[in-house]
Amino acid sequence: MSTRRILAMQDVVKRTPVELNHPKKQVSEYFGANVFGIDAMREFLSEEGFTRVMEAMEKGVTLDRKIADQVAACMKAWAQSKGVTHYTHWFQPLTGTTAEKHDGFFEPIGGGRAIERFSGSQLVQQEPDASSFPNGGVRSTFEARGYTAWDPTSPAFIWGNTLCVPTIFVSYTGEALDFKTPLLKSLSALDKAATEVAQYFDKNVTKVIGTLGWEQEYFLIDAALYNIRYDLQQTGRTLFGHSPAKGQQLEDHYWGSIPERVLSFMKDFEYESHLLGIPVRTRHNEVAPAQFECAPVFEEINIAVDHNQLLMDVMEKVAIRHNFRVLLHEKPYAGVNGSGKHNNWSLATNTGKNLLSPGKTPKTNLQFLTFFINTVKGVYEHADLLRACIASANNDHRLGANEAPPAIMSVFLGAQLNNVLDELEKSVSDKKLSPEEKTALKLSIGKIPDILLDNTDRNRTSPFAFTGNKFEFRAVGSSANCAGAMTVLNTIMADQLNKFKNDVDGIMNSKKLEKDDAIFQVLKRYIAESKKIRFEGNGYGEEWKNEAKKRGLNNIPTTPGALEAFISKKTLSLFEDLGILNHREQESRYEIYLETYTKKIQIESRIIADMVNNQIIPSALAYQKVLVDNVTGLKAVLAGADYKKASDTQIELIKEISERVSVIKKAADDMTEERKKANNLDNAKKQAHAYCEKVKPFFDEIRYNVDKLENIVDDNTWPLPKYREMLYLR
Ligand code: ADP
Ligand code: MG
């Protein structure tokens, strides 16, 4: 074993759970203590200030300078009362992480003295240099400056010693450079469209919000082992590693008892999360060894997204205290399940109703069916865009790999709702329905709700499943910003509901139909048109691939191909028409995603070559030398048949090592050549394809041979922590 590996293993063996010294209190006593939420605002703001901020939060009205100054002063006073010295605009650039630049409150006032200041203008707007964030060409023609602007709909919070103000991030000329800007626009488009449709059923509905409850999967690894795996450090995943004899076959990890050390970590990050107002509530072991999940109570989408971004950061920081590292990568280990982030999505009204919850009365049921069928239709219309919004180099390892949803988009409804839709499609005729027919229809729908909610009829293999009162988008990657998927889903739904409204109003006028009749007819048409996207069977099976092909559904296995849907005519006008992202912004995003893909594969490829040359081959050769010395020694003491008998196996091993080493070396060199060619290509699309089709295929060949070497080389010589060491937490 390399000295580094021995020392790391010694550390691991000595670990004990970290003792926590949190106050022994109920969560409700400290939940949100570090959030400048409603309670803190009421306490620190004047009555007028409070009212105006609430307005800004609910209606998106901008605050005038005077109020902004007051809010800033109060935020500062509140933060100072908790020992805070710095503030930052906290935003979500397209790198996928969050960005922060801390500035001190203090300001020199001459004479060697200073005061603490935080003005309204510092709260409302900042000008970070945008040139070091991905901008996909948006910047080059304009100035390097970008703006961050306060998002009053998401409360400021204290993390560490810093007051963090959630903001959007746009270029000098107003183009979105982040995830939050289009998300907020999509939420307001969704609100408008959904409110109009909801008013068919209930005039009291004046606002519809999107809700999101994410489920976050992750792996933990001991920090000592992580620190000597360069692949994990630099790429987030193991580029080599033979599967352990015991992986997840016995299915003994899922929901099993949580190891003490892990539990201590979980309690700690949950505590920190609760202080930040992140309502995490559920924790359990996941399917793979060393894999876990946490989930909060759902929230309004913008807040839920911020909370998820923040949680990922909190987890990473808290893990270090516990001598763990969190792996949020979609596929840290080959041969065991990867990690996703299920996005549970629904729509809630200001009247407290969940629009995707089947109602108890015929009227509320028709409302439910309207939103339900429109979701299915929207997904059908923009399946490729949904595929695109979850595409990443990391997620390519998961999708379609028989452990995660396939790369083919489909919707799972459950047997019951499928029957309801089939019934509706059959029984609604094109003419006016008699009152009896209508009641019968609505009543047949009326039988759905009760059975549905405790229906555990769930299909884990579907990328997009209805789960009783929400849709669950399961193909989102574990490290992704949920905003990408949520923006697409909200936008698709807003567009679909606008079309629905048009269609219903249209035939009410042209065919002189009553509202209910018109709704039934349009729904019937949508059911027929979107049928192809519905799939109840096993999404992991080969048969589904064939069946999907027959249905004309796309199966796009890799990111460079999937991203095309971002710049299709259909997508460009979808986003532009609803004012979410204009052509330029959309195209720049497409470029950024391609570049990100290329960079990730490029880094992996370099690390593979480095590790092969500096760690794997030298270790294999060191062991080979031991064998060669031994064989030479045998020759000195034995002869003829005796020598042959004693040396045969070793000579085979010596040969196998030589063969594998030369295959690995050649593949690594050829891969490096392909990389050079790819780097010389002149556009992002060609480069991404070259990395995907020419560079990446070497990964498997190299890994296969390295993993074989791992199996034959003396454990004492092997330089890297093995899967069996990394995946078992003690
Ligand atoms: P599971 O899917 O694991 O069985 P649940 O159905 O209880 O678990 O919920 C999973 C997630 O879905 C949780 O984060 C929960 O808050 C969220 N969720 C529940 N209802 C809604 C809703 N109306 N809108 C959005 N998310 C929801
Ligand atoms: Mg779930």
mmCIF file of N, CA and C and ligand atoms in Angstrom, residues 211-215 295-298 344-346 354 458 460 469-470 472, ligand 1:
data_model
loop_
_atom_site.group_PDB
_atom_site.id
_atom_site.type_symbol
_atom_site.label_atom_id
_atom_site.label_comp_id
_atom_site.label_asym_id
_atom_site.label_seq_id
_atom_site.Cartn_x
_atom_site.Cartn_y
_atom_site.Cartn_z
ATOM 1 N N THR A 211 -45.010 25.096 -6.695
ATOM 2 C CA THR A 211 -44.393 24.576 -5.478
ATOM 3 C C THR A 211 -43.372 23.498 -5.835
ATOM 4 N N LEU A 212 -42.328 23.440 -5.042
ATOM 5 C CA LEU A 212 -41.270 22.461 -5.288
ATOM 6 C C LEU A 212 -40.832 21.827 -3.976
ATOM 7 N N GLY A 213 -40.817 20.521 -3.972
ATOM 8 C CA GLY A 213 -40.203 19.776 -2.860
ATOM 9 C C GLY A 213 -39.148 18.878 -3.483
ATOM 10 N N TRP A 214 -37.890 19.207 -3.218
ATOM 11 C CA TRP A 214 -36.823 18.391 -3.815
ATOM 12 C C TRP A 214 -36.416 17.289 -2.867
ATOM 13 N N GLU A 215 -35.919 16.223 -3.419
ATOM 14 C CA GLU A 215 -35.324 15.157 -2.606
ATOM 15 C C GLU A 215 -33.878 15.071 -3.060
ATOM 16 N N ALA A 295 -34.834 15.321 2.450
ATOM 17 C CA ALA A 295 -35.906 16.030 1.764
ATOM 18 C C ALA A 295 -36.575 17.001 2.721
ATOM 19 N N PRO A 296 -36.970 18.148 2.186
ATOM 20 C CA PRO A 296 -37.663 19.133 3.023
ATOM 21 C C PRO A 296 -39.168 19.058 2.804
ATOM 22 N N VAL A 297 -39.881 19.866 3.552
ATOM 23 C CA VAL A 297 -41.272 20.134 3.229
ATOM 24 C C VAL A 297 -41.241 21.077 2.018
ATOM 25 N N PHE A 298 -42.171 20.886 1.090
ATOM 26 C CA PHE A 298 -42.126 21.708 -0.128
ATOM 27 C C PHE A 298 -42.385 23.181 0.163
ATOM 28 N N ASN A 344 -40.294 17.394 -6.950
ATOM 29 C CA ASN A 344 -41.748 17.275 -6.820
ATOM 30 C C ASN A 344 -42.351 18.644 -7.089
ATOM 31 N N TRP A 345 -43.256 18.679 -8.069
ATOM 32 C CA TRP A 345 -43.732 19.968 -8.563
ATOM 33 C C TRP A 345 -45.251 20.018 -8.564
ATOM 34 N N SER A 346 -45.788 21.127 -8.116
ATOM 35 C CA SER A 346 -47.236 21.285 -8.177
ATOM 36 C C SER A 346 -47.604 22.768 -8.248
ATOM 37 N N ASN A 354 -54.386 22.932 -3.850
ATOM 38 C CA ASN A 354 -53.371 22.352 -4.715
ATOM 39 C C ASN A 354 -54.080 21.952 -6.016
ATOM 40 N N ARG A 458 -46.492 3.130 -7.674
ATOM 41 C CA ARG A 458 -45.470 4.063 -8.123
ATOM 42 C C ARG A 458 -44.509 3.371 -9.049
ATOM 43 N N ARG A 460 -40.899 3.613 -10.307
ATOM 44 C CA ARG A 460 -39.602 4.245 -10.073
ATOM 45 C C ARG A 460 -38.813 4.448 -11.363
ATOM 46 N N ASN A 469 -50.615 13.902 -5.832
ATOM 47 C CA ASN A 469 -51.051 15.303 -5.790
ATOM 48 C C ASN A 469 -49.964 16.227 -6.327
ATOM 49 N N LYS A 470 -49.040 15.656 -7.095
ATOM 50 C CA LYS A 470 -47.918 16.425 -7.656
ATOM 51 C C LYS A 470 -47.263 15.586 -8.733
ATOM 52 N N GLU A 472 -43.611 14.331 -10.232
ATOM 53 C CA GLU A 472 -42.259 14.172 -9.725
ATOM 54 C C GLU A 472 -41.317 14.028 -10.915
HETATM 55 P P1 ADP B 1 -41.895 10.260 -1.474
HETATM 56 O O1 ADP B 1 -42.049 10.776 -2.859
HETATM 57 O O2 ADP B 1 -40.451 9.977 -1.121
HETATM 58 O O3 ADP B 1 -42.806 9.143 -1.155
HETATM 59 P P2 ADP B 1 -43.522 12.416 -0.408
HETATM 60 O O4 ADP B 1 -44.523 12.091 -1.418
HETATM 61 O O5 ADP B 1 -43.985 12.537 1.003
HETATM 62 O O6 ADP B 1 -42.300 11.418 -0.435
HETATM 63 O O7 ADP B 1 -42.851 13.783 -0.756
HETATM 64 C C1 ADP B 1 -41.671 13.923 -1.398
HETATM 65 C C2 ADP B 1 -41.430 15.383 -1.567
HETATM 66 O O8 ADP B 1 -42.545 15.922 -2.257
HETATM 67 C C3 ADP B 1 -41.269 16.188 -0.290
HETATM 68 O O9 ADP B 1 -40.204 17.098 -0.449
HETATM 69 C C4 ADP B 1 -42.582 16.912 -0.212
HETATM 70 O O10 ADP B 1 -42.449 18.135 0.459
HETATM 71 C C5 ADP B 1 -42.894 17.127 -1.662
HETATM 72 N N1 ADP B 1 -44.294 17.502 -1.919
HETATM 73 C C6 ADP B 1 -45.401 17.049 -1.314
HETATM 74 N N2 ADP B 1 -46.487 17.736 -1.758
HETATM 75 C C7 ADP B 1 -46.043 18.644 -2.667
HETATM 76 C C8 ADP B 1 -46.646 19.658 -3.457
HETATM 77 N N3 ADP B 1 -47.939 19.898 -3.435
HETATM 78 N N4 ADP B 1 -45.849 20.411 -4.257
HETATM 79 C C9 ADP B 1 -44.529 20.187 -4.301
HETATM 80 N N5 ADP B 1 -43.917 19.259 -3.587
HETATM 81 C C10 ADP B 1 -44.639 18.484 -2.770
#
